[in-house]
Amino acid sequence: MKKLLQVSLLATAVMAGLSGCNDEQAASVAPAENATAVEGKAAETQVASSADGAAELSSFEDKSAYAIGLSMGRYIGSTLEKQQELGIDLNNDVILQGVKDGFGADADMTEEEVKQALMDYDTHINELIEAKAKEEAAATLKEGQEFLENNAKRDGVEVTESGLQYEVLTAAEGDQPAAEDVVTVHYTGTLIDGTTFDSSVERGEPASFPLNQVIPGWTEGVQLMPVGAKYKFFIPAELAYGETGAGSIPGNAVLIFEVELLDIEKAADAEEAVAAQQEEATQQ
């Protein structure tokens, strides 16, 4: 959805830039020049064409001009294609006409009309994005609820009072962390459709962090684990990122984590280590 949100703003910037070119062009043409003279100048700079209609890009200027036009066309085309997902289908011929008019002195809209049209366009796009986001979040919430209901019935799955579900993959005995402790873990996080959104295993490096500074499902769940254990957590959205989601995680998403607890650093030990580091730094 964030990409779609950027589309209208960037398209607006492109169109506003072209509109600015219009003012520059009009100001640079001497009053004595008539339409025929202007057309003559345009013809002088026109790219030569071969028999099959393809542009012959022989000079530095022509190659540069064509590259600029091609990049602009691809950019506008790709961004507008994304907006078709929202049900908006703009007429390419009209867009091209607007681009052509932007290089000349004549236009079918005043500058105020252009600004108003683009603002209305952005408003409409944002309304569609918001509506689609709500629709997707509602669907994700329903899917997540159904998943958790069915998952809770499986053998080996435990459900806590908060609604957190977990499954012991590898049992262990030993110390368990408190919320204030720093834990070192290996983990893989997926959505219920199997999409991996984060993995210390894939990065090949475990993660360390204070357990009370992560999502509630982690804070509660990892406290159940002894060092050396591996658990699988099924975390409801309200114990994860809620309605808003985070990054590639959609709103109302149930998260699945396989977590292996490698080490615990008690809060008091961690504070002493930080204090020692700070003292060492001041002495240097």
Short mmCIF file of C-alpha atoms in Angstrom, two decimals:
data_model
loop_
_atom_site.label_atom_id
_atom_site.label_comp_id
_atom_site.label_asym_id
_atom_site.label_seq_id
_atom_site.Cartn_x
_atom_site.Cartn_y
_atom_site.Cartn_z
CA MET A 1 0.00 0.00 0.00
CA LYS A 2 2.91 2.37 0.68
CA LYS A 3 4.05 2.03 -2.93
CA LEU A 4 0.60 2.96 -4.14
CA LEU A 5 0.58 5.96 -1.82
CA GLN A 6 3.81 7.22 -3.38
CA VAL A 7 2.52 6.80 -6.92
CA SER A 8 0.13 9.74 -7.01
CA LEU A 9 2.59 12.08 -5.30
CA LEU A 10 5.39 11.19 -7.70
CA ALA A 11 3.13 11.42 -10.72
CA THR A 12 2.07 14.83 -9.46
CA ALA A 13 5.69 15.90 -9.25
CA VAL A 14 6.30 14.79 -12.83
CA MET A 15 3.28 16.64 -14.13
CA ALA A 16 4.13 19.73 -12.08
CA GLY A 17 7.62 19.69 -13.59
CA LEU A 18 6.22 19.52 -17.08
CA SER A 19 3.92 22.39 -16.25
CA GLY A 20 6.94 24.39 -15.13
CA CYS A 21 8.59 23.69 -18.46
CA ASN A 22 5.56 25.21 -20.11
CA ASP A 23 6.13 28.54 -18.33
CA GLU A 24 9.84 28.53 -19.21
CA GLN A 25 9.17 27.81 -22.86
CA ALA A 26 6.56 30.53 -23.17
CA ALA A 27 8.85 33.09 -21.53
CA SER A 28 11.81 32.24 -23.77
CA VAL A 29 9.97 32.69 -27.08
CA ALA A 30 10.36 36.21 -28.40
CA PRO A 31 7.06 38.03 -29.10
CA ALA A 32 8.04 38.57 -32.70
CA GLU A 33 8.28 34.83 -33.38
CA ASN A 34 5.13 33.45 -34.91
CA ALA A 35 3.83 29.87 -34.86
CA THR A 36 5.56 29.03 -38.15
CA ALA A 37 8.97 30.04 -36.79
CA VAL A 38 8.48 28.00 -33.65
CA GLU A 39 7.44 24.96 -35.68
CA GLY A 40 10.53 25.42 -37.85
CA LYS A 41 12.80 25.30 -34.80
CA ALA A 42 11.07 22.20 -33.55
CA ALA A 43 11.56 20.51 -36.90
CA GLU A 44 15.31 21.26 -36.78
CA THR A 45 15.66 19.37 -33.48
CA GLN A 46 13.45 16.45 -34.47
CA VAL A 47 15.11 13.02 -34.25
CA ALA A 48 15.67 11.43 -37.64
CA SER A 49 13.72 8.27 -38.38
CA SER A 50 14.69 5.26 -40.41
CA ALA A 51 12.46 3.62 -42.98
CA ASP A 52 10.87 1.34 -40.40
CA GLY A 53 10.00 4.27 -38.14
CA ALA A 54 12.61 3.58 -35.46
CA ALA A 55 14.57 6.54 -34.12
CA GLU A 56 18.17 6.85 -35.37
CA LEU A 57 20.11 7.93 -32.30
CA SER A 58 23.43 8.99 -33.78
CA SER A 59 24.32 12.08 -31.74
CA PHE A 60 24.98 12.61 -28.03
CA GLU A 61 22.05 15.03 -27.83
CA ASP A 62 19.60 12.63 -29.50
CA LYS A 63 20.65 9.72 -27.32
CA SER A 64 20.30 11.87 -24.19
CA ALA A 65 16.90 13.20 -25.27
CA TYR A 66 15.58 9.74 -26.11
CA ALA A 67 16.86 8.30 -22.82
CA ILE A 68 15.13 11.06 -20.86
CA GLY A 69 11.86 10.52 -22.70
CA LEU A 70 12.04 6.74 -22.43
CA SER A 71 12.81 6.86 -18.70
CA MET A 72 9.95 9.27 -18.11
CA GLY A 73 7.55 7.11 -20.11
CA ARG A 74 8.54 3.93 -18.31
CA TYR A 75 8.32 5.63 -14.93
CA ILE A 76 4.88 7.09 -15.56
CA GLY A 77 3.70 3.83 -17.14
CA SER A 78 4.84 1.66 -14.23
CA THR A 79 3.37 3.93 -11.58
CA LEU A 80 0.04 4.21 -13.35
CA GLU A 81 -0.01 0.44 -13.77
CA LYS A 82 0.16 0.09 -9.98
CA GLN A 83 -2.82 2.39 -9.63
CA GLN A 84 -4.89 0.09 -11.83
CA GLU A 85 -4.97 -2.19 -8.78
CA LEU A 86 -7.19 0.47 -7.22
CA GLY A 87 -9.53 0.57 -10.21
CA ILE A 88 -8.10 3.71 -11.84
CA ASP A 89 -7.41 3.45 -15.57
CA LEU A 90 -6.13 6.67 -17.13
CA ASN A 91 -6.13 7.21 -20.89
CA ASN A 92 -2.54 6.99 -22.15
CA ASP A 93 -3.34 9.08 -25.21
CA VAL A 94 -4.58 11.93 -23.03
CA ILE A 95 -1.46 11.68 -20.85
CA LEU A 96 0.76 11.92 -23.94
CA GLN A 97 -1.23 14.90 -25.16
CA GLY A 98 -0.66 16.61 -21.81
CA VAL A 99 3.08 15.95 -22.06
CA LYS A 100 3.21 17.40 -25.58
CA ASP A 101 1.22 20.44 -24.54
CA GLY A 102 3.56 20.90 -21.58
CA PHE A 103 6.40 21.63 -24.01
CA GLY A 104 4.41 24.22 -25.91
CA ALA A 105 2.66 27.48 -25.18
CA ASP A 106 -0.90 26.18 -25.52
CA ALA A 107 -2.80 24.05 -22.99
CA ASP A 108 -6.40 23.04 -22.42
CA MET A 109 -6.16 23.81 -18.69
CA THR A 110 -4.95 26.81 -16.72
CA GLU A 111 -2.26 26.42 -14.06
CA GLU A 112 -4.90 26.67 -11.34
CA GLU A 113 -6.99 23.99 -13.02
CA VAL A 114 -3.93 21.74 -13.27
CA LYS A 115 -3.13 22.16 -9.57
CA GLN A 116 -6.73 21.52 -8.58
CA ALA A 117 -6.99 18.43 -10.78
CA LEU A 118 -3.80 16.97 -9.32
CA MET A 119 -4.92 17.69 -5.75
CA ASP A 120 -8.28 16.04 -6.45
CA TYR A 121 -6.43 13.10 -7.98
CA ASP A 122 -4.25 12.66 -4.89
CA THR A 123 -7.27 12.89 -2.61
CA HIS A 124 -9.11 10.24 -4.60
CA ILE A 125 -6.07 7.95 -4.65
CA ASN A 126 -5.63 8.23 -0.88
CA GLU A 127 -9.30 7.48 -0.30
CA LEU A 128 -9.04 4.35 -2.42
CA ILE A 129 -5.84 3.28 -0.64
CA GLU A 130 -7.45 3.72 2.77
CA ALA A 131 -10.53 1.76 1.72
CA LYS A 132 -8.42 -1.06 0.28
CA ALA A 133 -6.24 -1.18 3.42
CA LYS A 134 -9.31 -1.53 5.63
CA GLU A 135 -10.71 -4.24 3.39
CA GLU A 136 -7.44 -6.17 3.44
CA ALA A 137 -7.06 -5.77 7.22
CA ALA A 138 -10.59 -7.10 7.78
CA ALA A 139 -9.87 -10.12 5.58
CA THR A 140 -6.55 -10.74 7.34
CA LEU A 141 -8.24 -10.54 10.74
CA LYS A 142 -10.84 -13.12 9.75
CA GLU A 143 -8.22 -15.48 8.30
CA GLY A 144 -6.10 -15.13 11.43
CA GLN A 145 -8.97 -15.87 13.77
CA GLU A 146 -9.92 -18.98 11.83
CA PHE A 147 -6.29 -20.12 11.78
CA LEU A 148 -5.88 -19.71 15.54
CA GLU A 149 -9.15 -21.50 16.27
CA ASN A 150 -8.09 -24.53 14.25
CA ASN A 151 -4.48 -24.43 15.43
CA ALA A 152 -5.51 -24.48 19.09
CA LYS A 153 -7.11 -27.89 18.53
CA ARG A 154 -3.89 -29.54 17.42
CA ASP A 155 -2.10 -31.94 19.74
CA GLY A 156 0.85 -30.31 21.48
CA VAL A 157 -0.37 -26.73 21.13
CA GLU A 158 -0.81 -24.82 24.39
CA VAL A 159 -2.82 -21.62 24.76
CA THR A 160 -2.05 -19.02 27.43
CA GLU A 161 -4.55 -16.69 29.09
CA SER A 162 -3.56 -13.85 26.74
CA GLY A 163 -4.31 -15.96 23.66
CA LEU A 164 -0.69 -16.74 22.82
CA GLN A 165 -0.28 -20.24 21.38
CA TYR A 166 2.93 -22.25 21.55
CA GLU A 167 4.32 -25.66 20.73
CA VAL A 168 7.47 -27.21 22.21
CA LEU A 169 9.71 -28.41 19.38
CA THR A 170 12.79 -29.15 21.49
CA ALA A 171 12.46 -29.44 25.27
CA ALA A 172 15.20 -28.38 27.67
CA GLU A 173 15.82 -27.78 31.35
CA GLY A 174 17.55 -24.81 32.91
CA ASP A 175 17.25 -21.10 33.50
CA GLN A 176 14.35 -19.15 32.03
CA PRO A 177 14.61 -15.43 31.30
CA ALA A 178 12.77 -12.62 33.02
CA ALA A 179 11.26 -9.79 30.99
CA GLU A 180 14.13 -7.46 31.93
CA ASP A 181 16.85 -9.86 30.81
CA VAL A 182 18.77 -9.77 27.54
CA VAL A 183 18.24 -12.91 25.47
CA THR A 184 20.17 -14.32 22.54
CA VAL A 185 18.04 -16.29 20.09
CA HIS A 186 17.85 -17.77 16.65
CA TYR A 187 14.45 -17.35 15.03
CA THR A 188 12.41 -17.45 11.84
CA GLY A 189 9.21 -15.43 11.47
CA THR A 190 6.50 -16.27 8.94
CA LEU A 191 2.93 -15.33 8.11
CA ILE A 192 0.22 -17.99 8.19
CA ASP A 193 0.60 -18.48 4.44
CA GLY A 194 4.24 -19.48 4.95
CA THR A 195 5.83 -16.22 3.79
CA THR A 196 9.07 -15.54 5.69
CA PHE A 197 9.40 -11.90 6.74
CA ASP A 198 12.42 -12.14 9.04
CA SER A 199 15.00 -14.76 9.98
CA SER A 200 18.20 -14.65 12.00
CA VAL A 201 18.79 -18.20 10.76
CA GLU A 202 18.95 -17.02 7.14
CA ARG A 203 21.28 -14.18 8.15
CA GLY A 204 23.49 -16.70 9.91
CA GLU A 205 23.76 -14.59 13.06
CA PRO A 206 21.70 -14.83 16.27
CA ALA A 207 19.94 -11.77 17.67
CA SER A 208 20.31 -10.31 21.18
CA PHE A 209 17.91 -7.84 22.79
CA PRO A 210 16.16 -6.95 26.06
CA LEU A 211 13.10 -9.18 26.21
CA ASN A 212 10.82 -6.36 27.37
CA GLN A 213 11.57 -4.28 24.26
CA VAL A 214 9.91 -6.51 21.68
CA ILE A 215 6.30 -7.35 20.81
CA PRO A 216 4.19 -8.65 23.74
CA GLY A 217 3.91 -12.14 22.25
CA TRP A 218 7.69 -12.48 22.33
CA THR A 219 8.04 -11.02 25.82
CA GLU A 220 5.50 -13.49 27.19
CA GLY A 221 6.49 -16.51 25.13
CA VAL A 222 10.28 -16.51 25.49
CA GLN A 223 9.92 -16.30 29.28
CA LEU A 224 8.45 -19.81 29.10
CA MET A 225 11.63 -21.19 27.50
CA PRO A 226 14.69 -22.68 29.22
CA VAL A 227 18.05 -22.13 27.55
CA GLY A 228 18.53 -24.70 24.78
CA ALA A 229 14.82 -25.09 24.09
CA LYS A 230 13.13 -24.46 20.75
CA TYR A 231 9.50 -23.36 20.67
CA LYS A 232 7.04 -22.43 17.97
CA PHE A 233 4.84 -19.44 18.78
CA PHE A 234 1.56 -18.49 17.14
CA ILE A 235 1.04 -14.85 18.02
CA PRO A 236 -2.35 -13.10 17.60
CA ALA A 237 -2.27 -9.65 16.01
CA GLU A 238 -3.08 -7.92 19.31
CA LEU A 239 0.13 -9.40 20.77
CA ALA A 240 2.11 -8.48 17.65
CA TYR A 241 1.70 -5.39 15.42
CA GLY A 242 -2.06 -4.91 15.65
CA GLU A 243 -4.17 -3.21 13.01
CA THR A 244 -1.33 -1.18 11.50
CA GLY A 245 1.18 -3.95 10.80
CA ALA A 246 4.89 -3.22 10.28
CA GLY A 247 6.94 -3.19 7.08
CA SER A 248 5.97 -6.25 5.04
CA ILE A 249 3.70 -7.48 7.85
CA PRO A 250 0.08 -6.55 7.06
CA GLY A 251 -2.36 -5.19 9.60
CA ASN A 252 -4.13 -7.75 11.81
CA ALA A 253 -1.64 -10.47 10.84
CA VAL A 254 -1.07 -13.56 12.99
CA LEU A 255 2.67 -14.21 13.24
CA ILE A 256 4.41 -17.56 13.55
CA PHE A 257 7.89 -17.74 15.06
CA GLU A 258 10.23 -20.65 15.54
CA VAL A 259 12.55 -19.55 18.35
CA GLU A 260 15.61 -21.22 19.84
CA LEU A 261 16.84 -19.69 23.10
CA LEU A 262 20.65 -19.71 23.06
CA ASP A 263 21.61 -17.60 26.06
CA ILE A 264 20.36 -15.33 28.83
CA GLU A 265 22.12 -12.31 30.28
CA LYS A 266 20.50 -11.31 33.53
CA ALA A 267 19.44 -7.69 33.81
CA ALA A 268 21.85 -6.97 36.68
CA ASP A 269 24.77 -8.46 34.73
CA ALA A 270 23.83 -6.49 31.64
CA GLU A 271 23.70 -3.24 33.63
CA GLU A 272 27.12 -3.95 35.12
CA ALA A 273 28.55 -4.65 31.66
CA VAL A 274 27.16 -1.37 30.29
CA ALA A 275 28.50 0.56 33.27
CA ALA A 276 31.93 -1.02 32.80
CA GLN A 277 31.95 -0.11 29.12
CA GLN A 278 30.98 3.49 29.88
CA GLU A 279 33.69 3.78 32.53
CA GLU A 280 36.27 2.37 30.13
CA ALA A 281 35.20 4.86 27.48
CA THR A 282 35.59 7.83 29.84
CA GLN A 283 39.08 6.72 30.84
CA GLN A 284 40.15 6.66 27.22
#
